[in-house]
XYZ file of C-alpha atoms in Angstrom:
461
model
C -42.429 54.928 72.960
C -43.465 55.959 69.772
C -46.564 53.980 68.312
C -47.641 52.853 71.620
C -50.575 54.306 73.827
C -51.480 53.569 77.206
C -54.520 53.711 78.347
C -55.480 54.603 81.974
C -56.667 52.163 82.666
C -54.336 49.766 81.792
C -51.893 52.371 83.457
C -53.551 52.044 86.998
C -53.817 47.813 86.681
C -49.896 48.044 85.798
C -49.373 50.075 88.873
C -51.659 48.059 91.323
C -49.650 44.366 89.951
C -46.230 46.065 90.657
C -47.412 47.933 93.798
C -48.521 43.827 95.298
C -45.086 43.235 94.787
C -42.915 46.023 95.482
C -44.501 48.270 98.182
C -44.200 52.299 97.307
C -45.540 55.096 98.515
C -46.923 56.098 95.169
C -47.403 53.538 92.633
C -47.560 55.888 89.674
C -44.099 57.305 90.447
C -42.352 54.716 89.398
C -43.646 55.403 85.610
C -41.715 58.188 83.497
C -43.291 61.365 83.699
C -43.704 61.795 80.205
C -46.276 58.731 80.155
C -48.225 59.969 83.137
C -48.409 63.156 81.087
C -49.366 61.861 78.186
C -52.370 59.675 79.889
C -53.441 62.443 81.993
C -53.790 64.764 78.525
C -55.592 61.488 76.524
C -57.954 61.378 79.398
C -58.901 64.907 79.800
C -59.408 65.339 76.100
C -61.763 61.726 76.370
C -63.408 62.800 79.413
C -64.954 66.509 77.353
C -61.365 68.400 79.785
C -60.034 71.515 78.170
C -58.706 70.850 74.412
C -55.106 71.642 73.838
C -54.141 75.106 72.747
C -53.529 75.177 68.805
C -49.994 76.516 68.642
C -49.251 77.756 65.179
C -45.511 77.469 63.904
C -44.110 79.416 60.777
C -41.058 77.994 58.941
C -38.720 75.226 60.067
C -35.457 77.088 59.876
C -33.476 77.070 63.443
C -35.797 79.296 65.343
C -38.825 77.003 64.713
C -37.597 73.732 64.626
C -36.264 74.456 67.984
C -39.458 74.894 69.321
C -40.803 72.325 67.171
C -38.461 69.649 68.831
C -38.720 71.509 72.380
C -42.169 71.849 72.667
C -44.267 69.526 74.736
C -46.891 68.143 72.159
C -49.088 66.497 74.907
C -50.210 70.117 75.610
C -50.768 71.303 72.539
C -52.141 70.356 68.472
C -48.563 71.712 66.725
C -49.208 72.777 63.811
C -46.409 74.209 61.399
C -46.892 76.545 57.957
C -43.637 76.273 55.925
C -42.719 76.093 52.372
C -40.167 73.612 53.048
C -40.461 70.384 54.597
C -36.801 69.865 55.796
C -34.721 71.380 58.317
C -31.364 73.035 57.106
C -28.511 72.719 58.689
C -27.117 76.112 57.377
C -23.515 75.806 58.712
C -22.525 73.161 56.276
C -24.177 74.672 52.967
C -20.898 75.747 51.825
C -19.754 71.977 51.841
C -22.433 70.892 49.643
C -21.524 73.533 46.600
C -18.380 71.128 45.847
C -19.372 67.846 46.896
C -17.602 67.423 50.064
C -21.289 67.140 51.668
C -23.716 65.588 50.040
C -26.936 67.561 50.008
C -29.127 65.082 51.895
C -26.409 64.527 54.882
C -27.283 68.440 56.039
C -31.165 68.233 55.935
C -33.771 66.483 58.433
C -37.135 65.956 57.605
C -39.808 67.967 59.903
C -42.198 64.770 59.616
C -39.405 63.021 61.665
C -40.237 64.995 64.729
C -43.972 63.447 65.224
C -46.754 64.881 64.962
C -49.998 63.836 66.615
C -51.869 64.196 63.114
C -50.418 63.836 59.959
C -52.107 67.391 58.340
C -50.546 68.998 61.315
C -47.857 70.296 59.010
C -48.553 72.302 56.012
C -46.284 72.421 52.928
C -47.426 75.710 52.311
C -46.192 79.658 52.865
C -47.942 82.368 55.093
C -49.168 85.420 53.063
C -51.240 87.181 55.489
C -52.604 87.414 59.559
C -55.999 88.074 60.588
C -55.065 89.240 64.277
C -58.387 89.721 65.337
C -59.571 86.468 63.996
C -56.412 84.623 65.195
C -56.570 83.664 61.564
C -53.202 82.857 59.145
C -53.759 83.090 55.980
C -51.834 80.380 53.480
C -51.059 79.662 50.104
C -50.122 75.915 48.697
C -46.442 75.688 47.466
C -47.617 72.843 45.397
C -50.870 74.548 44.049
C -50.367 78.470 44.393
C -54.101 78.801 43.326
C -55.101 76.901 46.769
C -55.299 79.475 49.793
C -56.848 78.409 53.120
C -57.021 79.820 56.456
C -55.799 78.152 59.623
C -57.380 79.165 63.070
C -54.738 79.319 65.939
C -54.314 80.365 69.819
C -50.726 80.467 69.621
C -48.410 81.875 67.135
C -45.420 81.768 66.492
C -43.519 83.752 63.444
C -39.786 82.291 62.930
C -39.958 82.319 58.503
C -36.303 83.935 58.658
C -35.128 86.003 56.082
C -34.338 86.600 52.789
C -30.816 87.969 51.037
C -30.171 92.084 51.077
C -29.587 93.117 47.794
C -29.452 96.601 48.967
C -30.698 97.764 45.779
C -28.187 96.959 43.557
C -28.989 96.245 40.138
C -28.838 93.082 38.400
C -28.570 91.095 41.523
C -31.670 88.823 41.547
C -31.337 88.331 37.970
C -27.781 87.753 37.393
C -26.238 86.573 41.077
C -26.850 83.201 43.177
C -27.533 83.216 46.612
C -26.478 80.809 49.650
C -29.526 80.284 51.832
C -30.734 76.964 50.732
C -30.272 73.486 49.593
C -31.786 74.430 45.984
C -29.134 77.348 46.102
C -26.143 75.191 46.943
C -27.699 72.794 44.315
C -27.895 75.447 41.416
C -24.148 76.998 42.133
C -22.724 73.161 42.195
C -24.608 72.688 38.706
C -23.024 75.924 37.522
C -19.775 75.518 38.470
C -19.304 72.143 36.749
C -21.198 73.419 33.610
C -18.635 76.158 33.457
C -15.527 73.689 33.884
C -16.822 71.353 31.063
C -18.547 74.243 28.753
C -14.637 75.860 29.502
C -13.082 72.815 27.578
C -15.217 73.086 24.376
C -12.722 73.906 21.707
C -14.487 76.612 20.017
C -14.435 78.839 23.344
C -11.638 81.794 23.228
C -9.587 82.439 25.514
C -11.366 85.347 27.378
C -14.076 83.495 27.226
C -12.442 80.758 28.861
C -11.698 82.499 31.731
C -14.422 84.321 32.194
C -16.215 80.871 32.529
C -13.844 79.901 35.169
C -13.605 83.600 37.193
C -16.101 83.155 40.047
C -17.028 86.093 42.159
C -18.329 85.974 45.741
C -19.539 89.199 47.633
C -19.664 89.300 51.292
C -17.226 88.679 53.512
C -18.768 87.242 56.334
C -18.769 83.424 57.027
C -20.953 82.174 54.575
C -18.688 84.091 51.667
C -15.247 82.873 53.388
C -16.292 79.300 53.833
C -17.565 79.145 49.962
C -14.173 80.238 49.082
C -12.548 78.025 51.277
C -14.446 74.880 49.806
C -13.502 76.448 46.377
C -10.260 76.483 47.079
C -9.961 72.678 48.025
C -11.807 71.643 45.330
C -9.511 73.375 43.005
C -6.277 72.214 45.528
C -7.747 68.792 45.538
C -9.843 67.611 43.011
C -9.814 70.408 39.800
C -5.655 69.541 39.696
C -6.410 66.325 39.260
C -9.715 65.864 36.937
C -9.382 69.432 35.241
C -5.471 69.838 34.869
C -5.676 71.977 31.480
C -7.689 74.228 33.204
C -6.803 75.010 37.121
C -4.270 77.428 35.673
C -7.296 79.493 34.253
C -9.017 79.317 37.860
C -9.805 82.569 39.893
C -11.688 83.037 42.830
C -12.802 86.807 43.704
C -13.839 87.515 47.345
C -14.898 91.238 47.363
C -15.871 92.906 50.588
C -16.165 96.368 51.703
C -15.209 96.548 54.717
C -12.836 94.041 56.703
C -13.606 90.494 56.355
C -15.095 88.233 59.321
C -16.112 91.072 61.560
C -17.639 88.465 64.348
C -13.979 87.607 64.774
C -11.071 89.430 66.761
C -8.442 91.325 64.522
C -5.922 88.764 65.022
C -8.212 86.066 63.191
C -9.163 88.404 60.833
C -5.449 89.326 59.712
C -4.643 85.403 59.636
C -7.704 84.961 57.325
C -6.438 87.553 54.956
C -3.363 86.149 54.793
C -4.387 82.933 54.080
C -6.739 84.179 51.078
C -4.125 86.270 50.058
C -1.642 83.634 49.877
C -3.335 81.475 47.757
C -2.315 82.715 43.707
C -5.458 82.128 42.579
C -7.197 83.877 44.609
C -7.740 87.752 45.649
C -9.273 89.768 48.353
C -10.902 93.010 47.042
C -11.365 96.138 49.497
C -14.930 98.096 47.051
C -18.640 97.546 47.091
C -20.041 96.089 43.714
C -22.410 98.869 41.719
C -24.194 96.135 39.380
C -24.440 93.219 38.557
C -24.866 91.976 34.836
C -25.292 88.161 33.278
C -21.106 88.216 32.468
C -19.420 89.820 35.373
C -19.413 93.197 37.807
C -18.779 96.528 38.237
C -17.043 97.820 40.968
C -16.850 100.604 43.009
C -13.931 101.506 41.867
C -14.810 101.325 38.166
C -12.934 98.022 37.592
C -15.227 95.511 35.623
C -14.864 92.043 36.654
C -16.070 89.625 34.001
C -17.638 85.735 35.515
C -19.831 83.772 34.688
C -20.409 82.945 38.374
C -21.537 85.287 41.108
C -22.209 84.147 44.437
C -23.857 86.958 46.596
C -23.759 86.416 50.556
C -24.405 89.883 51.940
C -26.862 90.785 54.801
C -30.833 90.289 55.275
C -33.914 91.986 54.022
C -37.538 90.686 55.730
C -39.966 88.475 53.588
C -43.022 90.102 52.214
C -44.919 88.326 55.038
C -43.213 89.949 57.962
C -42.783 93.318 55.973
C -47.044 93.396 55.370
C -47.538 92.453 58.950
C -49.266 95.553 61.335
C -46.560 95.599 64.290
C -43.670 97.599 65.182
C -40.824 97.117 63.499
C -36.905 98.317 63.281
C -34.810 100.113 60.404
C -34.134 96.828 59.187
C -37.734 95.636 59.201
C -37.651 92.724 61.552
C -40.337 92.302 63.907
C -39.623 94.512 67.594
C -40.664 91.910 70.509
C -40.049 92.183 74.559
C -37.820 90.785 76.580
C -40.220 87.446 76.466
C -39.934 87.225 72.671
C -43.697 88.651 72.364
C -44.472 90.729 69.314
C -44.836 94.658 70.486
C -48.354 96.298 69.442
C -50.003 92.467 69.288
C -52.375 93.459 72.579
C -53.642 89.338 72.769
C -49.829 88.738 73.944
C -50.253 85.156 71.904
C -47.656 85.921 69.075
C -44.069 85.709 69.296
C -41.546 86.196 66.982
C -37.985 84.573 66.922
C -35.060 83.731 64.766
C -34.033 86.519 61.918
C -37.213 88.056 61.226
C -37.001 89.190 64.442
C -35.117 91.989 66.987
C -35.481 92.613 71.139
C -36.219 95.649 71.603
C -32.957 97.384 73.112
C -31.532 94.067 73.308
C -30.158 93.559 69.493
C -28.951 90.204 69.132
C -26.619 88.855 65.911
C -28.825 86.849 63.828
C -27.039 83.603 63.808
C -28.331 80.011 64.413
C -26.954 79.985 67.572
C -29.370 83.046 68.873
C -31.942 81.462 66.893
C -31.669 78.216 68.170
C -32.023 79.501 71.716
C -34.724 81.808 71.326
C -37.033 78.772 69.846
C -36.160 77.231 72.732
C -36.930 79.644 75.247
C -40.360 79.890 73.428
C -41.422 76.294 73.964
C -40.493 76.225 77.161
C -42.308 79.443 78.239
C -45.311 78.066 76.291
C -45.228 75.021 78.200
C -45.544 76.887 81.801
C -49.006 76.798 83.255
C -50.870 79.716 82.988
C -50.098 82.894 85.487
C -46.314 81.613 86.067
C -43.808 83.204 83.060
C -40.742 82.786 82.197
C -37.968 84.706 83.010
C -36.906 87.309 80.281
C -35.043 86.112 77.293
C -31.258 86.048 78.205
C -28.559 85.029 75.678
C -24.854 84.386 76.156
C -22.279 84.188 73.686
C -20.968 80.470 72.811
C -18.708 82.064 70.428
C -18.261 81.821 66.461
C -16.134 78.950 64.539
C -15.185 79.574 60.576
C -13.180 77.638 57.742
C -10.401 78.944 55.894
C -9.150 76.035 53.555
C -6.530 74.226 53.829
C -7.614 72.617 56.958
C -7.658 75.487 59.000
C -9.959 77.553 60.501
C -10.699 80.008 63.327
C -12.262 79.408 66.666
C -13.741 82.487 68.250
C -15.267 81.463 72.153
C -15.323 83.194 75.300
C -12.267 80.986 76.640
C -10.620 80.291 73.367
C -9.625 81.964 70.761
C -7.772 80.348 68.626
C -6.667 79.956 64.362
C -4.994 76.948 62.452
C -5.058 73.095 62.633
C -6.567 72.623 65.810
C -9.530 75.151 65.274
C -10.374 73.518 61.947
C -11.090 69.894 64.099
C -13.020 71.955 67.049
C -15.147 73.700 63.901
C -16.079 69.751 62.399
C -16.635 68.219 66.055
C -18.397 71.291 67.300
C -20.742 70.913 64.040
C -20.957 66.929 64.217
C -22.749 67.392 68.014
C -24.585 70.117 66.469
C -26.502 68.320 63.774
C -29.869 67.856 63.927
C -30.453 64.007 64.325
C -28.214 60.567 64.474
C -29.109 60.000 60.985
C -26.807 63.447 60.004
C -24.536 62.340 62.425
C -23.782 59.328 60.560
C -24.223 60.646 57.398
C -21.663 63.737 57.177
C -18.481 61.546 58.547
C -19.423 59.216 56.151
C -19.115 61.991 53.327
C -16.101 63.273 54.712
C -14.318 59.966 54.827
C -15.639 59.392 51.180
C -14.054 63.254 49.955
C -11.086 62.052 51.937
C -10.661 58.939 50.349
C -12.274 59.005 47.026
C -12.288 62.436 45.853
C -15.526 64.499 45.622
C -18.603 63.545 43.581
C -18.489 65.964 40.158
C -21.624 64.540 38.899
C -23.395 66.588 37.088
C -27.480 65.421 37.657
């Protein structure tokens, strides 16, 4: 009952009318227990009781909004640092690069979650921690001048991670990343400012096709589902808005290694296949050596030329976690026990979930599904009264889905595992439960009807 508050003693008159009428044993029970909990907590705060903990939330990626939705806000003033106001639901980012999603369908606001005071979140990014002081330091997105500190009791660090680069050079100059809306939004731009730029008649021919030559390196999920979009906006929509040019079309995936190593070598052969099969494009077995503003050098010494590179390879921590004074792993996430508490923080009040983070001999994938569960676990061994804990962190495998194009894709779960038609419907349902409110889950079957039935949006805005 949002907007409405009970008072106790309105509470206890409610309970004595109903209790003339209907004998009980207990007149309160028959009242949900989230209102006796939330008159109980009203009243000891009125009465001078014990304040509520400050819990202190970092980002609002999957690790944090899960505790942000899980948590029990009656027992403590939430309170969340993040330089984005909007949840993401990563798994559809791909979707939005070529208008089959629009961007708004895959993101929920944080506000919509309730907080008890409207400054309880902070549009704002964490640049320091005063352990001793239980102090986070912050700096305004909107005015990077403005730094503040925010007391807390509880902390909780889930500000994910940034894209591995692994020192190549060029890369954050020259290539686009796949992390965030703005991302998605900035590749969409590009790749319709290449089609139309492409059909200016003083361009030449090489340049032509450099324009339309996109490159994409990684071949995990994110890299194989921006293909796979590509390739049925160029399938779908490019053959019939852009005939002149679909002929000029390439798509690049290069990967190192094998692509889709989450999956079982079955799924990854079919994959192949199917990216192999398609004429324009090609799978390419090197590791890129630079990156420049018209194409890439290979491995190999092959130069590709594009005026589009999409790079979707690994993690590297954010300057926050990397400047922090715990222990951390080769990779430079943050080492926590099996209770998701940061090692070397001696207070025992900071955890540490999501990407940014790794259990200490208990490595876990960073996907949205561990991250997901971890913020749960966190809330819900927050909201345990003091001396009982939680049991350690355990995590079990729900399994990976992927798109291929084409309407198929590849379902990889601990009692299926499965490639094709049907996998491509389990990967949209699965995702449709998945999303992060009823609003979303109106709004992306609405979009995919639209795509479906209209074509996809190529404005250019």
């Amino acid at each position: 009952m949002r907007g409405l508050v009970w008072s106790r003693s309105g509470l206890a008159w409610r309970a004595v009318a109903l209790s003339s009428s209907y004998p009980v044993e207990n007149p309160l029970k028959i009242f949900p227990k989230s209102v006796l909990r939330r008159c109980a907590s009203q009243s000891a705060v009125s009465n001078g009781g014990p304040e509520r903990q400050k819990l202190l939330i970092l980002g609002t990626g999957w690790s944090s909004y899960s505790v942000l939705k899980t948590i029990d806000k009656e027992q403590f003033d939430v309170i969340v640092v993040s330089p984005r106001n909007h949840f993401l639901f990563t798994p559809l980012l791909a979707s939005t690069t070529v208008g089959t999603l629009e961007f708004r369908s895959i993101i929920e606001p944080v506000r919509n979650t309730g907080f008890r005071k409207t400054d309880h979140f902070h549009l704002s990014e964490a640049v320091g921690l005063d352990v001793d002081k239980k102090e986070l330091h912050c700096q305004s997105v909107i005015k990077p001048d403005m730094t503040y500190a925010l007391s807390y009791d509880k902390l909780v660090i889930g500000v994910g991670a940034v894209s591995n680069t692994f020192g190549v050079p060029g890369v954050t100059e020259h290539a686009f990343f796949l992390k965030e809306i703005r991302d998605a939004r900035a590749i969409r731009n590009r790749i319709l400012n290449n089609f139309e730029y492409a059909l200016h008649p003083s361009i030449s021919q090489e340049d032509r096709e450099k324009l339309l030559h996109i490159v994409i390196v990684g071949g995990g999920p994110t890299g194989v589902e921006f293909g796979a979009e590509l390739y049925d906006f160029v399938r779908e929509d490019v053959s019939r808005l852009y005939k002149e040019e679909r002929a000029l079309i390439r798509v690049s995936l290069i990967e190192g290694r094998q692509i889709l190593s989450s999956f079982t070598p079955k799924q990854q052969e079919y994959a192949t296949a199917k990216i192999r099969s398609r004429g324009q494009m090609e799978l390419i077995t090197a590791n890129v050596t630079e990156v420049r503003a018209d194409g890439v050098t290979l491995s190999d010494g092959r130069n590709l030329p594009s005026e589009l590179v999409v790079w979707s390879t690994g993690l590297y921590p954010r300057p926050f976690v990397k400047q922090l004074p715990f222990a951390k792993n080769q990779q430079g996430q943050l080492l926590t026990d099996e209770h998701l508490r940061v090692l070397d923080d001696h207070s025992g009040s900071i955890y540490a979930i999501g990407d940014c983070a790794d259990i200490q001999n208990l490595s876990l994938p960073c996907t949205a599904q561990v991250a997901e569960r971890q913020g749960r676990y966190v809330a819900q061994s927050l909201g345990k009264n003091s001396g009982e804990d939680c049991p350690p962190f355990q995590y079990q495998n729900m399994g990976m889905l992927a798109y291929v194009g084409n309407y198929k894709g590849l379902t990889n779960t601990p009692v299926l595992k499965n490639q094709g038609f049907y996998s491509w419907l389990l990967w949209r349902s699965a995702y449709l439960t998945r999303l992060g409110s009823w609003r979303l889950r109106m709004q992306v079957p609405i979009d995919w009807t639209k795509t479906l039935l209209f074509g996809r949006d190529i404005s250019r805005f």
